[in-house]
XYZ file of C-alpha atoms in Angstrom:
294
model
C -53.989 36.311 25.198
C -53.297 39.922 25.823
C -50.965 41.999 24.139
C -49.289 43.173 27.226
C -48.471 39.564 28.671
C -46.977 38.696 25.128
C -44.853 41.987 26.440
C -44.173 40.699 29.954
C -43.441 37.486 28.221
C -40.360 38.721 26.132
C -39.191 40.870 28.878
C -38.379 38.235 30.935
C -36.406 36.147 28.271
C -34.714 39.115 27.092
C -33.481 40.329 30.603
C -32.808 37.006 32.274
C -35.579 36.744 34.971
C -38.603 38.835 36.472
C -36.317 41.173 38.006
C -34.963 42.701 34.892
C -38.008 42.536 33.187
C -40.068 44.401 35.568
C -36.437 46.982 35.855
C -36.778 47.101 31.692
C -40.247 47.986 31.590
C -40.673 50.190 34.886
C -43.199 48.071 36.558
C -43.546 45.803 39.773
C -42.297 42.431 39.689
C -45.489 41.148 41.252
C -47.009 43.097 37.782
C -44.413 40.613 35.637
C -45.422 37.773 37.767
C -49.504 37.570 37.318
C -48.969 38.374 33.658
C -46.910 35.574 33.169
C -48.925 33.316 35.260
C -52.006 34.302 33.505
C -50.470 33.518 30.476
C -49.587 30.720 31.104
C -52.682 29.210 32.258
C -54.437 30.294 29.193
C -52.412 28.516 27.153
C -52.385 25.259 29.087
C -48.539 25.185 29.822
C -45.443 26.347 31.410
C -43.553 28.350 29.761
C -40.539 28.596 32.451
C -39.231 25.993 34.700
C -38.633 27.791 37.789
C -35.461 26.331 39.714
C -35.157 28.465 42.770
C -34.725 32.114 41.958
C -33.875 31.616 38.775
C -36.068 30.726 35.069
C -35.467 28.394 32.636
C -37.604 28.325 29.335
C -39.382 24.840 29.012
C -40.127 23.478 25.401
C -43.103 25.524 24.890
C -41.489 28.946 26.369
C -38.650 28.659 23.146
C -41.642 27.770 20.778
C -43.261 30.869 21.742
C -40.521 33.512 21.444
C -40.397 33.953 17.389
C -44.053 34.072 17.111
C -44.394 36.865 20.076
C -41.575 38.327 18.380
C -43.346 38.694 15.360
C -46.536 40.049 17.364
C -44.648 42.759 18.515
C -43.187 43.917 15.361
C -47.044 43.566 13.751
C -48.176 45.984 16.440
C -45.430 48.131 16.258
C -46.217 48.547 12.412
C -49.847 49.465 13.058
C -48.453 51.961 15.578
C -46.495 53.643 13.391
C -49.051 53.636 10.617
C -51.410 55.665 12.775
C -49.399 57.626 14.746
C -46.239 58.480 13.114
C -45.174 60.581 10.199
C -44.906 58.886 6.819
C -40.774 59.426 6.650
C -40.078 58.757 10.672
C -39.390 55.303 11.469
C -39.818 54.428 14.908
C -39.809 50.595 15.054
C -37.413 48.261 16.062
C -34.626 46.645 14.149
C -34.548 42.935 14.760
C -31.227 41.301 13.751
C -29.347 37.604 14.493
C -25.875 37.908 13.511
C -23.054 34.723 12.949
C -20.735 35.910 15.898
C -17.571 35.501 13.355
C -19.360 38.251 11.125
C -20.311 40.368 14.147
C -17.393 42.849 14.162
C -17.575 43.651 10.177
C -19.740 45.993 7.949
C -22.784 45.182 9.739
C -21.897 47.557 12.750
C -21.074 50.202 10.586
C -24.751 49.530 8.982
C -26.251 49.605 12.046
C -24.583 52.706 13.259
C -25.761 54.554 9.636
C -29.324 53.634 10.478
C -29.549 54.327 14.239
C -28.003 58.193 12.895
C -30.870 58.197 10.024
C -33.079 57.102 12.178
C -32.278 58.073 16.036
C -36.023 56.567 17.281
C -35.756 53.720 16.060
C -34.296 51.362 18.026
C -31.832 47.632 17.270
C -31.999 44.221 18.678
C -28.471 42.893 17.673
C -28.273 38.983 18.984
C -26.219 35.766 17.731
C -27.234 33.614 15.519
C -25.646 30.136 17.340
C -25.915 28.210 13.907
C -26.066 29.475 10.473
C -27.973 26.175 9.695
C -30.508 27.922 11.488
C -30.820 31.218 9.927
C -33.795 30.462 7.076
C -35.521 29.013 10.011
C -35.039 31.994 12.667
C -36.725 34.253 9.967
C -39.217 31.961 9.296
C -40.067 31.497 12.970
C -40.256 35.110 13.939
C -37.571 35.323 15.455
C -36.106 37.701 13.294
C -36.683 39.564 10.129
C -32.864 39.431 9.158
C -29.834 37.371 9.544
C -26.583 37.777 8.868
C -24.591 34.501 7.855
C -22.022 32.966 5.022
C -23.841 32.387 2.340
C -25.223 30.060 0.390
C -28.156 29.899 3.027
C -29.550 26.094 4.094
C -33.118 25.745 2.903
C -33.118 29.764 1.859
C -35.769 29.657 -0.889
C -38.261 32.341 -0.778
C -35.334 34.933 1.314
C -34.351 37.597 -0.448
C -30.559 38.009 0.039
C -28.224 40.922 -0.308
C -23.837 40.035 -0.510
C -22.169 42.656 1.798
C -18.906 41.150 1.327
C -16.198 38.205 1.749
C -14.860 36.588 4.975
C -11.134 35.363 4.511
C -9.987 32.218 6.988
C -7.082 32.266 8.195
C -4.703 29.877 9.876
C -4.915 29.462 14.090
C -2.522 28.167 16.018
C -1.908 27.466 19.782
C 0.209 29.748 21.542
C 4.286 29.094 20.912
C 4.120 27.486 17.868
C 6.894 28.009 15.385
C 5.495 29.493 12.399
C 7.296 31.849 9.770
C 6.254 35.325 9.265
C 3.929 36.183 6.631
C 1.249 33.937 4.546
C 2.042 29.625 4.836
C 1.469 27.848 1.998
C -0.889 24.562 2.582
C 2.308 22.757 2.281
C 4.334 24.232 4.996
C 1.613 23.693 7.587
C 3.628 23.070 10.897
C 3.577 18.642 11.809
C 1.085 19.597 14.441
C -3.082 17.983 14.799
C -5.362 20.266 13.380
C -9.217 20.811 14.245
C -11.009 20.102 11.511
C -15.057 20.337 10.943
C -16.296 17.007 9.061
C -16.394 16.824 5.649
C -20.241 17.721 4.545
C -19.840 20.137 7.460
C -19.670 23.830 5.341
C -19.098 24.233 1.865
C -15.575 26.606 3.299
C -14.857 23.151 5.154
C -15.254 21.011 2.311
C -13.074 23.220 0.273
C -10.123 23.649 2.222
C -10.237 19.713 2.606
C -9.806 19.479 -0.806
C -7.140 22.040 -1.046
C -5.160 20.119 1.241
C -6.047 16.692 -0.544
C -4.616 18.032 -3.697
C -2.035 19.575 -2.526
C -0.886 16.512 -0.828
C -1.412 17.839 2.237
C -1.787 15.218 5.312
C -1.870 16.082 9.079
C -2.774 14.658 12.135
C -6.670 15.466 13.200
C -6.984 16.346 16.855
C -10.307 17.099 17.072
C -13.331 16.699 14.491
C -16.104 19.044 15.508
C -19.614 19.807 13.910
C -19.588 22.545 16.047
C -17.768 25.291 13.986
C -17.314 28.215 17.053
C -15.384 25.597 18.675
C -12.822 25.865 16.566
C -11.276 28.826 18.244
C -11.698 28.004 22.247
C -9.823 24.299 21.233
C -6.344 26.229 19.363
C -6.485 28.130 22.370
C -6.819 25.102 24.194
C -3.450 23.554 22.918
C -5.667 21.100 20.775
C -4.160 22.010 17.937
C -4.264 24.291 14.847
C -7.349 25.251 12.698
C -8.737 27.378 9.866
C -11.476 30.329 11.247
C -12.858 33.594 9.931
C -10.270 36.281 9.648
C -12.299 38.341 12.079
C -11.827 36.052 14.570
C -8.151 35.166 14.132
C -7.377 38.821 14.200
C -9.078 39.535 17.452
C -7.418 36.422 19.052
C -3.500 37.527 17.844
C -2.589 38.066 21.048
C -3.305 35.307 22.673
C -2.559 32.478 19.525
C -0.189 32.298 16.553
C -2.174 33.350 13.541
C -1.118 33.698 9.827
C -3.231 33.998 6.333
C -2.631 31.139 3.881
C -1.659 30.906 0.867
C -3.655 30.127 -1.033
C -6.358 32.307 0.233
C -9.790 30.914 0.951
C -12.713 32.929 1.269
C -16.398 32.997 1.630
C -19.269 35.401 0.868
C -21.553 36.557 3.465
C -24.960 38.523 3.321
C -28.209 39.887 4.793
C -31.403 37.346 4.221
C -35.069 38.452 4.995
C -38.381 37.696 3.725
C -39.098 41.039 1.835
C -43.460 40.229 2.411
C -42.825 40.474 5.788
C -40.767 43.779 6.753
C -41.458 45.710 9.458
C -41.042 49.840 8.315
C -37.873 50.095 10.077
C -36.574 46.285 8.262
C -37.518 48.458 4.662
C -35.878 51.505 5.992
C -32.761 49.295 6.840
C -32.850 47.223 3.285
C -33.076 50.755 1.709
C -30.063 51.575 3.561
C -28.433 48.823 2.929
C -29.026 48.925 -1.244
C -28.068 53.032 -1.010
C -24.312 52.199 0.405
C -23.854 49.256 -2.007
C -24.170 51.617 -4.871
C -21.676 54.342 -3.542
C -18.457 54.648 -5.114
């Protein structure tokens, strides 16, 4: 295995196809092609399922993607050890980020370190399931993630708190609901969308907020699937509880409200510290500088 078709390899997952893979690294597509071929005939497998013009990653193509990911960053490191200065960082930034948490402080951390560091460069891509994250880092896929913490299965990450996300009430569009915060007990007689119990340790809590508080109404919908929760209020479904982030950008287009009481949840950066890339130490630095400013 070559360096250069572990390269190719990435280029095509990353840009959807030969075409913008051979456009993203300013060669041939015939170049993209026999690299990928040859690769995968040293391995023994297909990687892609081709289905007329277009690429689908088999099995063994999404088994390969954290550990080529992790090739590049090892090269990149040696790169920078013998041909850069000992204060630039040139590297790449490799972050998976919980789409709820995706408008917060992270952008603003991301824009700080692209200014400290204009060669560098940032991979910014979701995270689809924060059961996931320990695992993404793990795999290569990564070297940080940005979820709602605690982690699943996070022993051995190192974790810094960069905040709180509130969840606030959702609604489909036209509901009757009172200005201001609604108490648990003035929820409108309307199904909700609830995650399962065991689902999130935020789900489990606002279930028993409600159960306490006496609270019973009508369950429209009972999804694992947590970024559902959204699409199905808009839907007509019914009403849920999501991150404030996400209730805020959807205001115009569904009746949202915070609740009293409030229920929140911390979230946070995890990475393997062993493992850091120079621009992952440069960012961590970062990080730990603007948690200690006034």
């Amino acid at each position: 295995m070559e360096f250069r078709q572990v390269e190719y390899f990435l280029a095509v997952v990353e840009n959807d196809g030969i075409n913008g893979a051979a456009a993203a690294l300013g060669v041939a597509q015939p170049t993209v092609s026999q690299a990928l071929r040859s690769l995968e005939r040293e391995l023994g497998v297909n990687l892609f399922h081709r289905i007329g013009r277009g690429m689908v990653l088999t099995a063994a193509g999404k088994s390969l993607i954290g550990p080529s990911r992790q090739i590049l960053r090892d090269v990149n490191a040696v790169e920078e050890l013998l041909a850069a200065p000992t204060d630039e960082v040139t590297g790449s930034l490799d972050l998976m980020v919980f789409p709820a948490l995706a408008t917060g402080p992270i952008v603003d951390l991301v824009a700080r370190f692209r200014r400290a560091h204009p060669k560098s460069t940032v991979r910014f891509s979701d995270l689809k399931s924060e059961e996931l994250a320990a695992g993404v880092i793990r795999d290569g896929h990564c070297e940080f993630v940005l979820a709602h913490l605690p982690l699943e299965d996070g022993v051995g990450l190192e974790v810094i708190e960069l905040g709180e996300q509130e969840y606030w009430l959702a609604y489909p569009p036209g509901t009757d609901l009172p200005p201001g915060p609604v108490a648990l007990t003035a929820l409108p007689d309307i199904p909700m969308v609830f995650v399962p119990r065991g689902g999130g340790a935020m789900s489990d809590e606002i279930d028993y907020a409600m159960r306490r508080a006496g609270v019973r109404r009508p369950i429209a919908v009972l999804t694992a699937h947590r970024e559902a929760r959204l699409p199905m209020v808009l839907a007509g479904l019914g009403g849920s509880f999501v991150e404030r982030s996400l209730a805020e950008e959807a205001q115009d287009v569904a009746v949202v409200r915070a609740c009293e009481p409030t229920f929140t949840r911390p979230f946070g950066l995890a990475f393997a510290p062993e493992s850091l890339s120079k621009a992952g130490r440069a960012f961590v630095d970062l990080v730990l500088s603007t948690k200690t400013q006034p």
